[in-house]
mmCIF file of C-alpha atoms and ligand atoms in Angstrom:
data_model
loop_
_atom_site.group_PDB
_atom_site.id
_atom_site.type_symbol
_atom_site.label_atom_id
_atom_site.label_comp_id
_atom_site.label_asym_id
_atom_site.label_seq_id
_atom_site.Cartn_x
_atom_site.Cartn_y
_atom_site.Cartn_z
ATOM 1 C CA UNK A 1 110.055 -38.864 65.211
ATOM 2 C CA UNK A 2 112.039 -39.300 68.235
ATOM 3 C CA UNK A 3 113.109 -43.065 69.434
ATOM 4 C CA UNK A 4 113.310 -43.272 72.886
ATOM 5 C CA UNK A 5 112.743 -47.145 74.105
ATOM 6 C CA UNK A 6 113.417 -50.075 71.777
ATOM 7 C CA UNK A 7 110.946 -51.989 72.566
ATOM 8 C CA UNK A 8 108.051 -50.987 74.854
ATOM 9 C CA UNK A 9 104.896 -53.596 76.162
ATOM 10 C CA UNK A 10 101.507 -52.069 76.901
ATOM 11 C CA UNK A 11 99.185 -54.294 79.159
ATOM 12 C CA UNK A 12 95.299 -53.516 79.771
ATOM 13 C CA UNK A 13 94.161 -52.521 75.951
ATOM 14 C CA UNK A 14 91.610 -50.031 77.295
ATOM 15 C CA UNK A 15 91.012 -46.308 76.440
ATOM 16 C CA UNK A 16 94.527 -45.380 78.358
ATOM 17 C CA UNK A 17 96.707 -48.450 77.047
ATOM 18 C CA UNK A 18 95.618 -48.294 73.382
ATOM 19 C CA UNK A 19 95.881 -44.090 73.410
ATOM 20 C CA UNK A 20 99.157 -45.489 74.437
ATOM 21 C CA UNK A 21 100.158 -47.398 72.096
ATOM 22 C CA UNK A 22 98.531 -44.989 69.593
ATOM 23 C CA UNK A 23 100.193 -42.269 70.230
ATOM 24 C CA UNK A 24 103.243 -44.089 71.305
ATOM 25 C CA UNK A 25 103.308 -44.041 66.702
ATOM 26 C CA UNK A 26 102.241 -41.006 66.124
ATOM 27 C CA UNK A 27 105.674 -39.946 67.887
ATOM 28 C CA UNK A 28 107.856 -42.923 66.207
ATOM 29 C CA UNK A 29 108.477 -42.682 70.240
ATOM 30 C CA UNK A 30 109.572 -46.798 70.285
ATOM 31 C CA UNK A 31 111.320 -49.257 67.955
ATOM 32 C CA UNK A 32 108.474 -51.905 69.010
ATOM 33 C CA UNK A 33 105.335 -51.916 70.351
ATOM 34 C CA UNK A 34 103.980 -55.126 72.297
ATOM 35 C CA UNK A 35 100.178 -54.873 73.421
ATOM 36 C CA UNK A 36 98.079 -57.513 75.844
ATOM 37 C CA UNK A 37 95.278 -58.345 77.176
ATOM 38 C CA UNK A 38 93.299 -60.404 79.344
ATOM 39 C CA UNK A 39 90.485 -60.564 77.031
ATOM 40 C CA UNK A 40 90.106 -62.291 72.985
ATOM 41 C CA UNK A 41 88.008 -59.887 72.209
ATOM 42 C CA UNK A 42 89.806 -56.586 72.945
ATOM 43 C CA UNK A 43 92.810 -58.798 71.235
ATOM 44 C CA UNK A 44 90.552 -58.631 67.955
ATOM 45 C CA UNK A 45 89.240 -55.036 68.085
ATOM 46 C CA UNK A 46 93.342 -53.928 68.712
ATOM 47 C CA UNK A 47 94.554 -55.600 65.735
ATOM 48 C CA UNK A 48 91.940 -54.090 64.025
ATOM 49 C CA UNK A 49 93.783 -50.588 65.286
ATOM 50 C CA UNK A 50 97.600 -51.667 63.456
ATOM 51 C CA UNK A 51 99.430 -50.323 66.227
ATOM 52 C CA UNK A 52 101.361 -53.458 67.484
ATOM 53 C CA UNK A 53 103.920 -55.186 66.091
ATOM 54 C CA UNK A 54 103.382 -58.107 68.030
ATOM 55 C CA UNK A 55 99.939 -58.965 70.361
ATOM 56 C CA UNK A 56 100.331 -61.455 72.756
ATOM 57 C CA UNK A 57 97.921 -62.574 75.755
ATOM 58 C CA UNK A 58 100.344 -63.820 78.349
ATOM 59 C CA UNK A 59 101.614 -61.185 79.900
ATOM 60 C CA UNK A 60 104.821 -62.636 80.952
ATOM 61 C CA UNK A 61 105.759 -63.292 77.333
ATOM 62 C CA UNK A 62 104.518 -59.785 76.264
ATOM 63 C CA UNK A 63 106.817 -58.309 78.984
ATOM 64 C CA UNK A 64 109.971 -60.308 77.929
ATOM 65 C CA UNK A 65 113.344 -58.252 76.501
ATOM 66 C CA UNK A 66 111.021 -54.907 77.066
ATOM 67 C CA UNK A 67 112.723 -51.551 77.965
ATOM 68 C CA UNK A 68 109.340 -50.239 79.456
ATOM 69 C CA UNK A 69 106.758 -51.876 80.706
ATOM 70 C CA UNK A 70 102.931 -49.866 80.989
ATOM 71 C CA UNK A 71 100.471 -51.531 83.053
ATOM 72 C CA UNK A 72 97.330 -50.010 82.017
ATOM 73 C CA UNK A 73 94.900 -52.119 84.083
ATOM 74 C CA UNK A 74 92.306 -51.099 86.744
ATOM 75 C CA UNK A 75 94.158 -50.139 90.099
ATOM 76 C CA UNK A 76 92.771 -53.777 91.878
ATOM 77 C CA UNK A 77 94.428 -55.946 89.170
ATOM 78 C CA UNK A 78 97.953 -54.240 89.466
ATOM 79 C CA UNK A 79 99.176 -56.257 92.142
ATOM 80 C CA UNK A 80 98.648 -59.597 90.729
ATOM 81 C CA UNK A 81 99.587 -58.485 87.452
ATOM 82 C CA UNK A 82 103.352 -57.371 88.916
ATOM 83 C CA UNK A 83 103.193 -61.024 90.595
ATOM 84 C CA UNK A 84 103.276 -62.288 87.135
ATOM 85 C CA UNK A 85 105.445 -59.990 84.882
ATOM 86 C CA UNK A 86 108.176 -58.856 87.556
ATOM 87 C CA UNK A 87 110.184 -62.390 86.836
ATOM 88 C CA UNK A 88 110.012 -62.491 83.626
ATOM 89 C CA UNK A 89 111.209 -58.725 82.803
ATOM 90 C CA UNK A 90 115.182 -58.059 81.662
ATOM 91 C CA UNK A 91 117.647 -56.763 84.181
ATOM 92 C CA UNK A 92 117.357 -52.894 83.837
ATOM 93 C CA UNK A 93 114.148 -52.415 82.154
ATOM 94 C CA UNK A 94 111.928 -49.710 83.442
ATOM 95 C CA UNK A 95 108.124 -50.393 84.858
ATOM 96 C CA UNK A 96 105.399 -48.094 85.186
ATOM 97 C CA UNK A 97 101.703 -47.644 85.187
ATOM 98 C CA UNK A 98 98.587 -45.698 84.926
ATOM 99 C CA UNK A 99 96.442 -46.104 87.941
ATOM 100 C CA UNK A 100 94.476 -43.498 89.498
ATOM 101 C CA UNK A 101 95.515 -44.016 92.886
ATOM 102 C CA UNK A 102 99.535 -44.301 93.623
ATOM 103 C CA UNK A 103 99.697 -45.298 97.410
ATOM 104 C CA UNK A 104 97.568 -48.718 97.026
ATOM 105 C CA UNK A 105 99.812 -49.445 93.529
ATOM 106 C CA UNK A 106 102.625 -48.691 95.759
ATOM 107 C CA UNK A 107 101.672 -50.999 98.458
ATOM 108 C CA UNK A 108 100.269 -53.687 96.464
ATOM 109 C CA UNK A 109 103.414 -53.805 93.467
ATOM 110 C CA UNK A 110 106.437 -53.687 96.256
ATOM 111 C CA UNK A 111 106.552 -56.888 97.534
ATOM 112 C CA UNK A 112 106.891 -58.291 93.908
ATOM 113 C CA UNK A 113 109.794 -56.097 92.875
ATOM 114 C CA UNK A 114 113.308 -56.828 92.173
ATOM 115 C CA UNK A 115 116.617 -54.921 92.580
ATOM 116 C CA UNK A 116 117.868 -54.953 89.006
ATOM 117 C CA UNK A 117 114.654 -52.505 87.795
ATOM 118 C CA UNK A 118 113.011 -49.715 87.721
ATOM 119 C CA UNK A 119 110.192 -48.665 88.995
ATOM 120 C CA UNK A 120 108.531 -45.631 88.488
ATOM 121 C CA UNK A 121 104.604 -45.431 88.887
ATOM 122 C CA UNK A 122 103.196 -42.711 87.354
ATOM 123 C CA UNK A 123 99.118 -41.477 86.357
ATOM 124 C CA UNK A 124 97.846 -39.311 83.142
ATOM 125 C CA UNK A 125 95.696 -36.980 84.109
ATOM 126 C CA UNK A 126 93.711 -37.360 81.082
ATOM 127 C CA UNK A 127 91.000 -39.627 80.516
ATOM 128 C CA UNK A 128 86.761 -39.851 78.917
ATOM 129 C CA UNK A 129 84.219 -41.585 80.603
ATOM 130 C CA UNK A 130 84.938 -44.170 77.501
ATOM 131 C CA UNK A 131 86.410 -47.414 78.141
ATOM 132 C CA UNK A 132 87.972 -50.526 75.867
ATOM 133 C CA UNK A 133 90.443 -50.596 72.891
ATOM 134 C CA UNK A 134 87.655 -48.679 70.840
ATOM 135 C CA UNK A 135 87.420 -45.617 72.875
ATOM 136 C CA UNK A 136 91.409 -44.699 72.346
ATOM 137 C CA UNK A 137 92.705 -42.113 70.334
ATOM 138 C CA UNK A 138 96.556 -40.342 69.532
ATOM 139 C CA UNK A 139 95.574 -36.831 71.121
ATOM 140 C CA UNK A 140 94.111 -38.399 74.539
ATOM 141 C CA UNK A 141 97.181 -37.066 76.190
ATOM 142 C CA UNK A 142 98.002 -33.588 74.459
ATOM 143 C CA UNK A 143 98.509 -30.646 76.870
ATOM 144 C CA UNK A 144 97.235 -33.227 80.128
ATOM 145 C CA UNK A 145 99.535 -33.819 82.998
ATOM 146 C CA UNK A 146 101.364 -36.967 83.733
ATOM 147 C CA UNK A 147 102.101 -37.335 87.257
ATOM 148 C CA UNK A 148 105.345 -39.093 87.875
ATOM 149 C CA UNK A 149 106.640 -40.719 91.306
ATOM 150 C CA UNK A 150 110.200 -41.086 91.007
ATOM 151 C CA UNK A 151 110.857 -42.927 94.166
ATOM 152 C CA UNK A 152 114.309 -43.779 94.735
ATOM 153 C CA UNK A 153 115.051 -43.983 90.754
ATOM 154 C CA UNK A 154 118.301 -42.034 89.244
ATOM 155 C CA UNK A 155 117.790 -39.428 87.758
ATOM 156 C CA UNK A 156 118.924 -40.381 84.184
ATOM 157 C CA UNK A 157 116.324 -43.106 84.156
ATOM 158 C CA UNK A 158 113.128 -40.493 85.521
ATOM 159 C CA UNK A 159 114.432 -38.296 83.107
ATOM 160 C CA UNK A 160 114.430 -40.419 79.917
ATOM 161 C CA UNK A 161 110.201 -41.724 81.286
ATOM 162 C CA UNK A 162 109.448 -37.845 81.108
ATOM 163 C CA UNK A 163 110.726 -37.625 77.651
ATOM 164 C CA UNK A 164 109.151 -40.235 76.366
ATOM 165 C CA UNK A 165 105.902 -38.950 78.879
ATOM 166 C CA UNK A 166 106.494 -35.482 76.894
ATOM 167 C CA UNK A 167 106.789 -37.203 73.342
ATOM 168 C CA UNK A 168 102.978 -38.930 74.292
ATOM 169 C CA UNK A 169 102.163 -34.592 74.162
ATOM 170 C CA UNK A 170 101.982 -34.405 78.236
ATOM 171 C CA UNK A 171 103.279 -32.390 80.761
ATOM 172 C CA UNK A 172 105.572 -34.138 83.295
ATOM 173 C CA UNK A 173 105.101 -33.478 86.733
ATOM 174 C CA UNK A 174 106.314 -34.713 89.870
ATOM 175 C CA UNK A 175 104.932 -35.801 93.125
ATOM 176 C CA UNK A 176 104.775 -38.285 96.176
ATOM 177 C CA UNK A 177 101.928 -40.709 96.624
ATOM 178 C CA UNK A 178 100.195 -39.631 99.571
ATOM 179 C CA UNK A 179 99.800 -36.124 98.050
ATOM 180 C CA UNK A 180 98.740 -37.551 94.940
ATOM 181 C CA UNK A 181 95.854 -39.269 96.492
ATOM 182 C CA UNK A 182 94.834 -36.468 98.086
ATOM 183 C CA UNK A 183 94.665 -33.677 95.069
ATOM 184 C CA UNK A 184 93.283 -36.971 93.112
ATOM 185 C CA UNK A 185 90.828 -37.454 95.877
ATOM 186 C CA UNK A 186 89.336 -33.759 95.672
ATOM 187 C CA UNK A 187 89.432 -33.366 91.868
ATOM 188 C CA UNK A 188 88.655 -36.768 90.350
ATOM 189 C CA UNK A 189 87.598 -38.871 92.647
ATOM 190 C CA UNK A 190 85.142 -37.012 94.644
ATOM 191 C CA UNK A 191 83.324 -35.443 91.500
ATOM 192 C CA UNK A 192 82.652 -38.982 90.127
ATOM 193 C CA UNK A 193 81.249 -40.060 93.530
ATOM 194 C CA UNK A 194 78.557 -36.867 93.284
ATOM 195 C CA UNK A 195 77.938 -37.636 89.755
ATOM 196 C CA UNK A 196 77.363 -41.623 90.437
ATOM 197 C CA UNK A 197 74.946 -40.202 93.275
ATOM 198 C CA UNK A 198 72.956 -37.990 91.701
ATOM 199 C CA UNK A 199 72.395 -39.770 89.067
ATOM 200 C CA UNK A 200 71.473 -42.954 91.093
ATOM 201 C CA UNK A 201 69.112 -40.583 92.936
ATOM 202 C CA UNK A 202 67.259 -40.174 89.395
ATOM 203 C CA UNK A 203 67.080 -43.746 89.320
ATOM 204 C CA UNK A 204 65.126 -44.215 92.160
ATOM 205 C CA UNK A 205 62.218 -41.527 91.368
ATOM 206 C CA UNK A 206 59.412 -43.128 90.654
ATOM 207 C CA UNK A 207 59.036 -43.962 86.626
ATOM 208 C CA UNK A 208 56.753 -40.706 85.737
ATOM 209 C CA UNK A 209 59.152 -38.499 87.296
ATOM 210 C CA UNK A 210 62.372 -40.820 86.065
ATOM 211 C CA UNK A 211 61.498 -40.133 82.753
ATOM 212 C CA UNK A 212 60.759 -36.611 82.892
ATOM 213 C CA UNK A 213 64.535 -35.677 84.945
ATOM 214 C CA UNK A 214 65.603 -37.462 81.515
ATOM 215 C CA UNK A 215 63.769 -35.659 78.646
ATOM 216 C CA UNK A 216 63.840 -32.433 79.992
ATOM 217 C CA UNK A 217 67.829 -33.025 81.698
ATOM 218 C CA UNK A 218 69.076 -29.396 81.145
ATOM 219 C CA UNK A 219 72.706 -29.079 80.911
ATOM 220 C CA UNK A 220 73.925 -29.617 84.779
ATOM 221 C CA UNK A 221 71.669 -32.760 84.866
ATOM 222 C CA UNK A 222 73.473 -34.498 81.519
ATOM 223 C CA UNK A 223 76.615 -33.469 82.399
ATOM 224 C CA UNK A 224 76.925 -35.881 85.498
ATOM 225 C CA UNK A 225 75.041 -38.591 83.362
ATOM 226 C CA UNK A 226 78.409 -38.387 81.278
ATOM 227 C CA UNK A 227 80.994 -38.241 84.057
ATOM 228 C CA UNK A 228 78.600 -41.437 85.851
ATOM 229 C CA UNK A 229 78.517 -43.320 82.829
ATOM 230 C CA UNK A 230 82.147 -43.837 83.379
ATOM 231 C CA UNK A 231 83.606 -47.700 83.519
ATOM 232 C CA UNK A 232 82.182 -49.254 86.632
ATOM 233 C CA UNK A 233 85.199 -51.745 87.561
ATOM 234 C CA UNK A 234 87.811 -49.186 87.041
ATOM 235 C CA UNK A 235 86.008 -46.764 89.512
ATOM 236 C CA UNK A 236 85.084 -48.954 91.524
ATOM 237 C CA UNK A 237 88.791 -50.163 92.106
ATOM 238 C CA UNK A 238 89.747 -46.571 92.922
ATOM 239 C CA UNK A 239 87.062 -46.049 95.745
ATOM 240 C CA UNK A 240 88.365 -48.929 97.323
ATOM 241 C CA UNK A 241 91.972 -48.335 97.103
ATOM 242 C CA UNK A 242 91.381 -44.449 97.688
ATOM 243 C CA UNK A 243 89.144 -44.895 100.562
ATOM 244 C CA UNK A 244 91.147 -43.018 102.979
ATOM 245 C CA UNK A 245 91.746 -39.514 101.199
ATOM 246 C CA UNK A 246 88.516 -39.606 99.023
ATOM 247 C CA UNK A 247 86.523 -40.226 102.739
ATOM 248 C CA UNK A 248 88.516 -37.533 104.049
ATOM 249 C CA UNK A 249 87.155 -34.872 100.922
ATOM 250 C CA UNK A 250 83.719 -36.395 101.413
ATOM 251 C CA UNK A 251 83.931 -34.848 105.178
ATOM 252 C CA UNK A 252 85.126 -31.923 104.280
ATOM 253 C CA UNK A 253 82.444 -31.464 101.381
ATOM 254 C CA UNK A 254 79.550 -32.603 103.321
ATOM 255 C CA UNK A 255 79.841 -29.873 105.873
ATOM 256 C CA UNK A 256 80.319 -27.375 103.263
ATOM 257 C CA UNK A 257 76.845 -28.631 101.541
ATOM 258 C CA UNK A 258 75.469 -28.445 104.808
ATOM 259 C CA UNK A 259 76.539 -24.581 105.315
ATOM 260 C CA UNK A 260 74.822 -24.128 101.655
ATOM 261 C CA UNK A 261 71.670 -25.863 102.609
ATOM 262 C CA UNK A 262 71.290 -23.747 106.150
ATOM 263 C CA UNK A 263 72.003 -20.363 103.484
ATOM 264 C CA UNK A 264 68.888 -22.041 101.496
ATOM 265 C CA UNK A 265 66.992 -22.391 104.450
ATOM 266 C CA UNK A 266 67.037 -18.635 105.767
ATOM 267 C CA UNK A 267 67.392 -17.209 102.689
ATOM 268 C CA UNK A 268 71.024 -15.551 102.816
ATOM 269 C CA UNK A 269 71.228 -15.186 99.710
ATOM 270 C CA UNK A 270 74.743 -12.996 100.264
ATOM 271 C CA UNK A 271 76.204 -15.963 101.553
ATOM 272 C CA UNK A 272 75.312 -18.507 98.580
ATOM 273 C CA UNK A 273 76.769 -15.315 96.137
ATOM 274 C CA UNK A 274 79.507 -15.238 97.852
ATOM 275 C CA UNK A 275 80.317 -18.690 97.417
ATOM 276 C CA UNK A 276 79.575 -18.992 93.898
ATOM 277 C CA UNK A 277 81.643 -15.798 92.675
ATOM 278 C CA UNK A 278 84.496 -17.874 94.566
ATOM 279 C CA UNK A 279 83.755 -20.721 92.238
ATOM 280 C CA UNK A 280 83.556 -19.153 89.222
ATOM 281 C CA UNK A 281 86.948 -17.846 89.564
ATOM 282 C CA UNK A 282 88.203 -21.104 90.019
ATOM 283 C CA UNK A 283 86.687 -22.462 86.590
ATOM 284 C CA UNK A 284 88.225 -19.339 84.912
ATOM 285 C CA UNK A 285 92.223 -20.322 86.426
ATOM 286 C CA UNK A 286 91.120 -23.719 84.714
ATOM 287 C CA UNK A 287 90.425 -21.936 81.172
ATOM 288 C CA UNK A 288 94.058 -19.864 81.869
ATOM 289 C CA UNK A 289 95.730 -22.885 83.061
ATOM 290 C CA UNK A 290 94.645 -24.483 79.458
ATOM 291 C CA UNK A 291 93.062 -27.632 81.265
ATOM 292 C CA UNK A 292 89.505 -27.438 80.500
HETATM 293 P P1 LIG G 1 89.619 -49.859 80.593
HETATM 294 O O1 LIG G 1 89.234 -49.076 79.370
HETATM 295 O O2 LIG G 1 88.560 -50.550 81.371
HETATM 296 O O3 LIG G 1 90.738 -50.925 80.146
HETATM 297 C C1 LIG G 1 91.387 -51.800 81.006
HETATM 298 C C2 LIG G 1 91.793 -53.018 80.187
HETATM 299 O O4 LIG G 1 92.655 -53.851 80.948
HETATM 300 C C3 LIG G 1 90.586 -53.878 79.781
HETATM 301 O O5 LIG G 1 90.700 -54.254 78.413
HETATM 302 C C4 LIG G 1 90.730 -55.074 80.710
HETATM 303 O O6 LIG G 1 90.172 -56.270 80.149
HETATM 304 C C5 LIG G 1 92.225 -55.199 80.809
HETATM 305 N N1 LIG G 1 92.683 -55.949 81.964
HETATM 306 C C6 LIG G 1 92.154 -56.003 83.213
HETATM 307 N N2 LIG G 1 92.908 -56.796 84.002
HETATM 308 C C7 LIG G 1 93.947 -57.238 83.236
HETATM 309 C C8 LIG G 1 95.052 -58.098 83.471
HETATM 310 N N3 LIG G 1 95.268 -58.636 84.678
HETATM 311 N N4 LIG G 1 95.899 -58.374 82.454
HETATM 312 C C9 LIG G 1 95.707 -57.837 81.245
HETATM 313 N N5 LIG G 1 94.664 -57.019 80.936
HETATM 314 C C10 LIG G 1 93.806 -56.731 81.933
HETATM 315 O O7 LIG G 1 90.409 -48.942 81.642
HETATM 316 P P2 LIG G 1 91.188 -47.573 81.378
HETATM 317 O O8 LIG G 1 90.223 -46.464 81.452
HETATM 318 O O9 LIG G 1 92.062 -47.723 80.190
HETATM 319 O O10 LIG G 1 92.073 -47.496 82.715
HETATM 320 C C11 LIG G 1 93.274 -48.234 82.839
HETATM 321 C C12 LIG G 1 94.053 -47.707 84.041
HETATM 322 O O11 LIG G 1 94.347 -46.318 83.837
HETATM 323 C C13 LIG G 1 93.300 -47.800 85.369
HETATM 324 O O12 LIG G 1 94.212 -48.113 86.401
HETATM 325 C C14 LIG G 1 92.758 -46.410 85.588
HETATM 326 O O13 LIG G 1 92.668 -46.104 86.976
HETATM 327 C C15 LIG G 1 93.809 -45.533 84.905
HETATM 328 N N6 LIG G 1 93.315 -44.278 84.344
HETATM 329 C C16 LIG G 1 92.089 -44.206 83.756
HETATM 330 C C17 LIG G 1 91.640 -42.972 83.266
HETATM 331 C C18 LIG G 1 90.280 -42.836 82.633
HETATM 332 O O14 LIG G 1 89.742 -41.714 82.576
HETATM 333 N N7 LIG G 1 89.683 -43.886 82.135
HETATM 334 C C19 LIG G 1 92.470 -41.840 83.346
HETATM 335 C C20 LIG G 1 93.748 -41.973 83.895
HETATM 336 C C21 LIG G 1 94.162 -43.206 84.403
HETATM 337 P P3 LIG G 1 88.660 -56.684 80.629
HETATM 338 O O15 LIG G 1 87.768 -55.559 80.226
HETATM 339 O O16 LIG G 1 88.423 -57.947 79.880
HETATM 340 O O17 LIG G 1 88.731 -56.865 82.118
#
C-alpha cells in the first residue's frame, strides 16, 4: 500500500473511471476517493461497488480540496466539464483525464484553465468494448500503457502522476498530442471504424443471408462483432474529435486494400503471401511486447 494523493475525485463512473477508482484501493494508492456522475443510476450501481468514500453528483463539489482530479468522460463532454470544475479546484491540485484523443482535449480544456494548477492530460491504453460502472474491474490497467502529456508541468509533479499511473499496474509513457493522435489513429481508432463497417455491412444483407453471417460467424466474423459492439457515444466522440489523423490512416489504408483487391483480381497470389507473412510478424512483436 503506497499513499500517493490525499484525496483524489474520479468523474464519468464508466468502465475507465470505476477501474479507477477500483484499483485506485487495491493499491491503498489515495487517502480518499470521491466518485461522480452525471447519471442516478450509475450513482446507485457505484455504491453498490464500496469504493468511494464520498459520491457526489455535482461535479464542482466532488472536485473541491482534491489533489487529483480524473475526468473519465467521453472526449465531447471534456470541455464543458473543465468549464465547470476548473473554479472550483484548490490552488496546486493536479488535473488529468482519460480521453482517447489528446489534441481536441487539449484544445477544448485550455481556455478554462488557471495558472495555479496542473494540468497533465494523459490516456490508458487499456480498455473492453464494455461500458458503465458495471463493466470495471482492479486489473483493467495491469501491464497496459498510460500515455502521459506533460506539457509545460515540472517535473516533480509528472513524476509523482506516473507513480501513482504505475501504482494503477501501468506503464508510463510519454508523448506529445499530435503524435498521439496519430499512433491512436492507426491502432485504435481505425480498427473500430473497419469493425463498425463490416459489421454494419452484415446488417444490411437481406434477412436470410443476415442470419446465416450470424449462426455460422467463424472466428474473424465475431471478433469485429465484439470490437463494434463497443459504446456508441464514446466512439462516436473520438471520430469527431480525431477526424484529421484517423482520415489521414483511412487514406493510407484504402489504397493498400485496393493493392490487395487488384492481387485478388489477377491472382498474384505471391503478392497477397507476401503481405500476410509481414503481418504475422507484427502480431508475434505484440505477443513479445506482452500486449496482446
Ligand atoms: P463510459 O463507460 O461510457 O462511461 C462514461 C461515464 O461518464 C458515463 O457514466 C457517463 O454517464 C458519464 N458522463 C458523461 N458526461 C459526464 C459529465 N459531463 N459529468 C459527469 N459524468 C459524465 O466510458 P468509458 O469507456 O469509461 O470512457 C471514458 C473516457 O475514457 C472516454 O474519454 C474514453 O475516450 C476514454 N477511454 C476509453 C477506453 C475504452 O476502451 N472504453 C479506453 C481508454 C480511454 P452517462 O452514461 O449517463 O452519459
Amino acid at each position: 500500500m503506497t499513499l500517493i494523493y490525499d484525496k483524489v475525485t474520479v468523474i464519468g463512473m464508466g468502465l475507465i473511471g470505476t477501474s479507477i477508482a477500483l484499483s485506485i484501493r487495491r493499491g491503498g494508492l489515495a487517502g480518499q476517493v470521491i466518485c461522480s456522475d452525471c447519471s442516478t443510476n450509475v450513482a446507485k450501481a457505484v455504491s453498490r461497488l464500496n469504493i468511494t468514500n464520498q459520491f457526489e453528483a455535482d461535479p464542482a463539489i466532488a472536485t473541491k480540496d482534491a489533489d487529483l482530479v480524473i475526468m473519465a468522460v467521453p472526449v465531447g463532454a471534456v470541455g464543458k466539464l473543465a468549464e465547470q470544475i476548473i473554479p472550483h479546484m484548490k490552488s496546486g491540485a493536479v488535473l488529468t483525464d482519460t480521453g482517447s484523443t489528446k489534441i481536441s482535449v487539449l484544445r477544448d480544456v485550455s481556455p478554462h484553465l488557471r495558472e495555479d494548477i496542473y494540468w497533465l492530460p494523459s490516456h490508458p491504453l487499456a480498455g473492453t468494448e464494455h461500458s458503465g460502472p458495471s463493466a470495471g474491474f482492479e486489473s483493467l490497467f495491469d501491464g497496459r500503457y498510460w500515455i502521459v502529456l506533460p506539457l509545460d508541468c515540472e517535473e516533480v509533479v509528472v513524476s509523482k502522476f506516473e507513480t501513482f499511473v504505475t501504482g494503477l499496474g501501468s506503464v508510463t509513457e510519454r508523448m506529445q498530442a499530435d503524435y498521439h493522435d496519430k499512433v491512436l489513429a492507426l491502432t485504435s481508432h481505425l480498427p473500430h471504424l473497419i469493425a463498425y463497417t463490416i459489421v454494419g455491412t452484415a446488417v444490411d444483407l437481406e434477412t436470410q443471408l443476415k442470419n446465416d453471417v450470424i449462426r455460422f460467424s467463424a472466428s474473424g466474423f465475431r471478433d469485429f462483432t465484439r470490437i463494434a459492439s463497443s459504446d456508441p457515444v464514446m466512439w462516436r466522440d473520438v471520430f469527431l474529435n480525431n477526424d484529421a489523423a484517423v482520415l489521414e490512416m483511412l487514406q493510407r489504408f484504402s489504397e493498400d486494400l485496393s493493392y490487395l483487391q487488384r492481387a485478388i483480381r489477377w491472382q498474384e497470389g505471391d503478392k497477397l503471401e507476401e503481405i500476410f507473412t509481414r503481418t504475422r510478424e507484427i502480431r508475434r512483436s505484440i505477443i513479445d511486447a506482452g500486449q496482446d
